[in-house]
Short mmCIF file of C-alpha atoms in Angstrom, two decimals:
data_model
loop_
_atom_site.label_atom_id
_atom_site.label_comp_id
_atom_site.label_asym_id
_atom_site.label_seq_id
_atom_site.Cartn_x
_atom_site.Cartn_y
_atom_site.Cartn_z
CA MET A 15 0.16 0.14 -0.07
CA SER A 16 1.12 3.43 -1.11
CA LYS A 17 2.04 6.30 1.74
CA THR A 18 -0.61 8.21 -0.17
CA MET A 19 -3.40 5.41 0.46
CA LYS A 20 -1.88 4.96 4.35
CA LEU A 21 -2.57 8.83 4.75
CA PHE A 22 -6.27 8.68 3.39
CA CYS A 23 -7.65 5.61 5.07
CA PRO A 24 -8.09 6.97 8.30
CA PHE A 25 -10.08 9.78 7.10
CA HIS A 26 -12.50 7.39 4.99
CA GLY A 27 -12.99 5.78 8.38
CA ILE A 28 -14.04 8.98 9.78
CA ILE A 29 -16.25 10.12 7.04
CA LEU A 30 -18.02 6.72 7.34
CA ILE A 31 -18.49 7.04 11.27
CA LEU A 32 -20.01 10.85 10.28
CA PHE A 33 -22.17 9.23 7.93
CA VAL A 34 -23.49 6.50 10.40
CA MET A 35 -24.01 8.97 13.17
CA LEU A 36 -26.02 11.19 10.83
CA GLY A 37 -28.12 8.12 9.98
CA ILE A 38 -29.01 7.43 13.31
CA ASN A 39 -29.73 11.22 14.45
CA SER A 40 -32.14 11.19 11.25
CA THR A 41 -33.94 8.22 12.35
CA SER A 42 -34.03 8.78 16.03
CA ALA A 43 -35.67 12.45 16.03
CA THR A 44 -37.84 13.52 18.94
CA THR A 45 -40.59 16.21 18.07
CA LYS A 46 -41.25 17.98 21.71
CA TYR A 47 -44.49 19.60 22.72
CA ASN A 48 -44.63 21.84 25.92
CA VAL A 49 -48.11 21.74 27.17
CA LEU A 50 -47.60 26.02 28.11
CA GLN A 51 -47.56 26.06 24.15
CA PHE A 52 -50.96 24.16 24.32
CA GLY A 53 -52.83 26.64 27.09
CA ALA A 54 -51.55 24.78 30.39
CA LYS A 55 -51.32 27.59 33.25
CA PRO A 56 -48.90 26.39 35.91
CA ASN A 57 -50.89 28.29 38.70
CA GLY A 58 -52.90 25.69 40.02
CA LEU A 59 -56.20 27.57 39.66
CA THR A 60 -56.87 27.48 35.86
CA ASP A 61 -58.02 24.07 34.45
CA SER A 62 -55.39 22.86 32.36
CA THR A 63 -57.43 19.52 31.38
CA LYS A 64 -58.00 20.48 27.72
CA ALA A 65 -54.49 21.59 27.14
CA PHE A 66 -52.82 18.65 28.27
CA LEU A 67 -55.34 16.57 25.96
CA ARG A 68 -54.38 18.87 23.16
CA ALA A 69 -50.53 18.16 23.77
CA TRP A 70 -51.44 14.33 23.79
CA ASN A 71 -53.34 14.46 20.33
CA ALA A 72 -50.73 16.26 18.79
CA ALA A 73 -47.90 13.82 20.31
CA CYS A 74 -50.09 10.69 19.17
CA ASP A 75 -50.66 12.13 15.65
CA SER A 76 -46.96 12.59 15.24
CA THR A 77 -44.97 9.94 13.19
CA ASP A 78 -41.99 10.74 15.30
CA SER A 79 -41.03 9.72 18.78
CA THR A 80 -42.38 12.58 20.77
CA LEU A 81 -41.92 14.09 24.03
CA ILE A 82 -44.47 15.93 25.84
CA TYR A 83 -42.76 18.41 28.50
CA VAL A 84 -44.79 19.88 31.62
CA PRO A 85 -42.45 22.65 33.16
CA LYS A 86 -42.25 23.38 36.97
CA GLY A 87 -45.48 24.43 38.50
CA ARG A 88 -48.70 23.33 39.36
CA TYR A 89 -51.60 22.13 37.08
CA LEU A 90 -55.01 21.88 37.73
CA LEU A 91 -56.54 18.86 36.07
CA GLY A 92 -59.74 17.06 35.95
CA SER A 93 -60.49 13.35 34.68
CA MET A 94 -58.74 12.75 31.58
CA ALA A 95 -58.14 9.55 29.15
CA PHE A 96 -54.67 9.66 26.72
CA LYS A 97 -56.25 7.12 24.11
CA GLY A 98 -54.37 5.17 21.21
CA GLU A 99 -53.53 3.81 19.04
CA CYS A 100 -50.95 6.34 17.95
CA LYS A 101 -48.89 6.91 15.05
CA SER A 102 -45.91 7.88 17.31
CA PRO A 103 -43.76 4.70 18.33
CA GLN A 104 -42.88 6.30 21.62
CA ILE A 105 -44.17 9.02 23.73
CA THR A 106 -42.74 10.43 26.80
CA ILE A 107 -44.15 12.23 29.23
CA ARG A 108 -41.58 14.40 31.12
CA ILE A 109 -43.07 16.03 34.42
CA ASP A 110 -41.05 18.81 36.33
CA GLY A 111 -44.19 20.08 37.93
CA THR A 112 -46.93 18.51 40.02
CA LEU A 113 -50.48 17.63 38.59
CA MET A 114 -53.38 18.53 41.06
CA ALA A 115 -56.83 17.25 41.24
CA PRO A 116 -59.96 19.82 41.89
CA VAL A 117 -60.35 20.23 45.85
CA ASP A 118 -63.89 19.01 45.66
CA TYR A 119 -63.60 15.17 45.72
CA ARG A 120 -66.78 15.18 43.97
CA VAL A 121 -65.52 16.43 40.61
CA LEU A 122 -63.56 13.19 40.28
CA GLY A 123 -65.25 10.94 42.78
CA LYS A 124 -67.73 9.49 40.21
CA SER A 125 -65.31 8.58 37.78
CA ALA A 126 -63.49 5.60 37.59
CA ASN A 127 -59.72 6.94 36.77
CA TRP A 128 -58.48 10.47 37.14
CA LEU A 129 -55.52 10.23 34.53
CA SER A 130 -55.81 6.79 32.33
CA PHE A 131 -53.83 5.61 29.42
CA GLU A 132 -55.90 3.03 27.21
CA GLY A 133 -54.72 0.97 24.41
CA VAL A 134 -51.20 3.02 24.01
CA SER A 135 -47.84 1.61 22.88
CA GLY A 136 -44.55 2.68 23.89
CA VAL A 137 -45.54 5.73 26.64
CA SER A 138 -42.97 6.59 29.58
CA ILE A 139 -43.72 9.19 32.44
CA ILE A 140 -40.47 10.22 33.75
CA GLY A 141 -40.62 12.44 37.28
CA GLY A 142 -43.25 14.67 38.61
CA ALA A 143 -45.89 14.54 41.19
CA LEU A 144 -49.74 13.68 41.15
CA ASP A 145 -51.54 15.00 44.00
CA ALA A 146 -55.14 13.58 43.90
CA LYS A 147 -56.64 15.35 46.96
CA GLY A 148 -58.06 12.17 48.93
CA PRO A 149 -58.11 13.13 52.62
CA SER A 150 -61.70 14.69 51.98
CA LEU A 151 -63.07 11.83 50.26
CA TRP A 152 -61.81 9.53 52.81
CA ALA A 153 -63.14 11.62 55.74
CA CYS A 154 -66.52 11.41 53.97
CA LYS A 155 -66.30 7.86 53.83
CA ALA A 156 -65.54 7.51 57.42
CA SER A 157 -68.36 9.78 58.54
CA HIS A 158 -70.54 6.86 56.65
CA SER A 159 -72.06 9.76 54.40
CA ASN A 160 -73.38 9.11 50.95
CA CYS A 161 -69.94 9.20 49.18
CA PRO A 162 -68.52 8.32 45.77
CA SER A 163 -66.55 5.63 45.62
CA GLY A 164 -63.37 7.76 44.18
CA ALA A 165 -60.98 7.67 41.22
CA THR A 166 -57.89 5.68 40.69
CA THR A 167 -55.16 7.94 40.09
CA LEU A 168 -53.14 6.40 37.28
CA SER A 169 -54.66 3.76 35.07
CA PHE A 170 -53.09 1.73 32.32
CA THR A 171 -55.46 -0.34 30.14
CA ASN A 172 -54.45 -2.63 27.19
CA ASN A 173 -51.03 -0.90 27.00
CA ASN A 174 -47.63 -2.52 25.90
CA ASN A 175 -44.14 -1.48 26.84
CA THR A 176 -44.70 0.95 29.57
CA LYS A 177 -42.24 2.86 31.41
CA ILE A 178 -42.84 4.74 34.79
CA ASN A 179 -39.93 6.17 36.42
CA GLY A 180 -39.50 8.56 39.52
CA LEU A 181 -43.02 9.62 39.95
CA MET A 182 -44.65 10.19 42.93
CA SER A 183 -48.38 9.77 43.87
CA LEU A 184 -49.87 11.74 46.67
CA ASN A 185 -53.35 10.99 48.61
CA SER A 186 -55.20 9.07 46.16
CA GLN A 187 -58.95 8.80 46.48
CA MET A 188 -58.85 5.06 45.53
CA PHE A 189 -55.80 3.07 43.96
CA HIS A 190 -52.85 5.01 43.09
CA ILE A 191 -51.56 2.84 40.23
CA VAL A 192 -53.65 0.02 38.29
CA ILE A 193 -51.96 -2.12 35.53
CA ASN A 194 -54.67 -3.85 33.64
CA GLY A 195 -54.50 -6.04 30.37
CA CYS A 196 -50.86 -5.06 29.85
CA GLN A 197 -47.70 -6.46 28.71
CA ASN A 198 -44.05 -5.28 29.57
CA VAL A 199 -44.37 -2.67 32.13
CA HIS A 200 -41.50 -1.47 33.91
CA VAL A 201 -41.96 0.87 37.22
CA GLN A 202 -38.71 2.01 38.89
CA GLY A 203 -38.16 4.68 41.64
CA VAL A 204 -41.82 5.39 42.37
CA LYS A 205 -42.94 6.91 45.56
CA ILE A 206 -46.60 6.39 46.98
CA ILE A 207 -47.79 8.01 50.09
CA ALA A 208 -51.24 7.88 51.80
CA ALA A 209 -52.23 8.01 55.24
CA GLY A 210 -52.18 4.32 56.86
CA ASN A 211 -55.89 4.48 57.61
CA SER A 212 -56.76 5.65 54.05
CA PRO A 213 -59.52 3.11 52.62
CA ASN A 214 -58.98 1.29 49.66
CA THR A 215 -55.72 3.06 48.52
CA ASP A 216 -53.56 0.03 47.23
CA GLY A 217 -50.50 1.18 45.99
CA ILE A 218 -49.94 -0.63 42.86
CA HIS A 219 -52.55 -3.22 41.70
CA VAL A 220 -51.53 -5.45 38.57
CA GLN A 221 -54.17 -7.82 36.89
CA LEU A 222 -54.45 -9.72 33.46
CA SER A 223 -50.74 -8.30 32.57
CA ARG A 224 -47.56 -9.85 32.02
CA ASN A 225 -44.02 -9.15 32.35
CA VAL A 226 -44.26 -6.36 34.79
CA GLU A 227 -41.31 -5.29 37.00
CA ILE A 228 -41.81 -2.99 39.93
CA ILE A 229 -38.21 -2.22 41.29
CA ASN A 230 -36.72 0.35 43.97
CA SER A 231 -40.12 1.73 44.94
CA SER A 232 -41.41 3.22 48.30
CA ILE A 233 -45.17 2.62 49.19
CA LYS A 234 -46.72 3.89 52.19
CA THR A 235 -50.51 3.68 51.80
CA GLY A 236 -53.91 2.45 53.87
CA ASP A 237 -54.30 -0.86 52.03
CA ASP A 238 -52.10 -3.27 50.11
CA CYS A 239 -48.81 -1.80 48.94
CA ILE A 240 -48.90 -4.07 46.08
CA SER A 241 -51.71 -6.15 44.97
CA ILE A 242 -51.78 -8.98 42.20
CA GLY A 243 -55.04 -9.86 40.37
CA PRO A 244 -56.14 -12.79 38.19
CA GLY A 245 -54.67 -13.27 35.26
CA THR A 246 -51.04 -11.93 36.21
CA GLU A 247 -48.06 -13.73 34.57
CA ASN A 248 -44.26 -12.85 35.06
CA ILE A 249 -44.22 -10.08 37.81
CA TRP A 250 -40.68 -9.15 39.47
CA ILE A 251 -40.90 -7.36 42.67
CA GLU A 252 -37.39 -5.96 43.82
CA ARG A 253 -36.30 -3.52 46.48
CA VAL A 254 -39.70 -2.55 47.47
CA THR A 255 -40.00 -0.75 50.93
CA CYS A 256 -43.84 -1.30 52.17
CA GLY A 257 -45.26 0.28 55.05
CA PRO A 258 -47.53 1.57 56.48
CA GLY A 259 -50.13 -0.81 54.47
CA HIS A 260 -51.45 -4.39 54.31
CA GLY A 261 -48.31 -5.72 52.59
CA ILE A 262 -48.15 -7.43 49.39
CA SER A 263 -51.04 -9.32 48.15
CA ILE A 264 -51.94 -11.90 45.67
CA GLY A 265 -55.61 -11.64 45.46
CA SER A 266 -58.17 -11.57 46.17
CA LEU A 267 -58.91 -14.41 44.05
CA ALA A 268 -61.89 -16.94 43.38
CA LYS A 269 -64.18 -14.29 42.94
CA ASP A 270 -65.58 -15.94 39.72
CA LEU A 271 -65.92 -19.46 38.59
CA LYS A 272 -64.03 -19.05 35.59
CA GLU A 273 -61.10 -17.26 36.46
CA GLU A 274 -57.29 -17.03 35.03
CA GLY A 275 -54.77 -17.83 37.55
CA VAL A 276 -51.52 -16.22 38.90
CA GLN A 277 -48.09 -17.49 37.99
CA ASN A 278 -44.27 -16.86 38.14
CA VAL A 279 -44.21 -14.10 40.91
CA THR A 280 -41.05 -13.15 42.40
CA VAL A 281 -40.72 -10.62 45.41
CA TRP A 282 -37.14 -10.19 46.16
CA LYS A 283 -35.30 -8.14 49.00
CA THR A 284 -38.75 -6.14 49.97
CA ILE A 285 -38.67 -4.14 53.39
CA PHE A 286 -42.12 -4.31 55.58
CA SER A 287 -42.01 -1.96 58.25
CA GLY A 288 -45.05 -1.49 60.24
CA THR A 289 -47.53 -3.22 58.02
CA GLN A 290 -50.98 -5.21 58.77
CA ASN A 291 -49.03 -8.52 56.78
CA GLY A 292 -46.22 -9.07 55.12
CA LEU A 293 -46.77 -11.63 51.96
CA ARG A 294 -50.17 -12.88 51.81
CA ILE A 295 -52.25 -14.65 49.14
CA LYS A 296 -56.01 -14.51 49.57
CA PRO A 297 -58.70 -16.20 47.64
CA TRP A 298 -62.32 -16.48 48.79
CA ALA A 299 -63.70 -20.16 49.44
CA ARG A 300 -65.63 -20.37 46.30
CA PRO A 301 -65.34 -22.84 43.44
CA SER A 302 -63.01 -21.36 40.58
CA SER A 303 -60.83 -22.05 37.78
CA GLY A 304 -58.34 -19.89 39.37
CA PHE A 305 -54.79 -21.12 40.56
CA VAL A 306 -51.59 -19.64 42.24
CA GLN A 307 -48.22 -21.39 41.26
CA GLY A 308 -44.58 -20.31 40.77
CA VAL A 309 -44.34 -17.98 43.60
CA ARG A 310 -41.17 -17.06 45.32
CA PHE A 311 -40.71 -14.98 48.38
CA MET A 312 -36.99 -14.27 48.82
CA TYR A 313 -35.09 -12.26 51.15
CA SER A 314 -37.68 -10.28 52.83
CA VAL A 315 -37.31 -8.15 55.94
CA MET A 316 -39.91 -7.66 58.21
CA ARG A 317 -39.98 -5.08 61.36
CA ASN A 318 -43.16 -4.71 63.20
CA VAL A 319 -45.39 -6.69 60.90
CA GLN A 320 -48.37 -8.33 62.61
CA ASN A 321 -48.73 -11.23 60.10
CA PRO A 322 -45.60 -11.87 58.30
CA ILE A 323 -46.78 -14.57 55.82
CA VAL A 324 -50.63 -15.28 55.37
CA ILE A 325 -52.14 -17.93 53.13
CA ASP A 326 -55.90 -17.59 53.67
CA GLN A 327 -58.08 -19.70 51.66
CA ASN A 328 -61.22 -18.60 53.54
CA TYR A 329 -60.84 -14.67 52.62
CA CYS A 330 -64.00 -12.64 53.91
CA PRO A 331 -62.56 -9.38 54.65
CA HIS A 332 -65.67 -8.06 56.84
CA ASN A 333 -67.36 -11.44 57.77
CA LEU A 334 -70.35 -10.53 55.88
CA ASN A 335 -72.10 -12.99 53.78
CA CYS A 336 -69.23 -15.01 53.47
CA PRO A 337 -69.33 -17.95 50.85
CA GLY A 338 -69.19 -21.55 52.38
CA GLN A 339 -65.59 -22.09 53.59
CA VAL A 340 -63.37 -24.84 52.21
#
């Protein structure tokens, strides 16, 4: 090889690398949408529901990967459903502020969900706080008044490839996060906070879903920290701190005669502190096709836990109208 060729070969390599890099950048473009550009107001007083939905629709209709950005501030939001099927292959919602429910619990109380994602693939939620203003509804229920059931704070239904990272959920009216009919869900660094006596405020409820990871999260609530319902397969729970709350539960199960089972559940290196239960399996005493198999509870630490391990085949929480026991 001539000296001239030796001099120019490295430049050919550099040019080739530049073309490859340009090709990568051109195919990974992300279109950004700031909710302020769609009319959202970060003052905690102005209803920004429509602005958030407009930002979602714009991102959903894009053929690029998209980023919806929520700057610092407080955003008042009513009940919203973010629906697919979207053209965008990946929608990331980056929240640097706080999303607030209306102070009047009746505004959300009759809705099933506050914020829901339905039939969406490739959505990620990063950071932020969700304040559902639940205590006024809890007080209503404690007084035995005519109260609405309340709304789940964050719901995912029939979604694929979902990521939740660094989110805080505060004072949900009902369940904090529900994962229903989903595949490939990764939850990490989530903080869930509600009073120890708050009713039905499960931290994370999973059902009819496959391949779910819940990692490095803290859950303080008035019901199950994590509850696993029928039709759940391949769930990995790792380094979760639970308490106060009712522990990590499989169930309740056997509500219906025909019911899908729960299988391949691993709970690893969890810490329970001041909880009613640690690890629990709770089927009703009814005939059912449901089952539980492939469950591993490993390396859990329990401090001041009333019932460290519970397998209750006669589950009937209030001892009212209980089915025939087995």
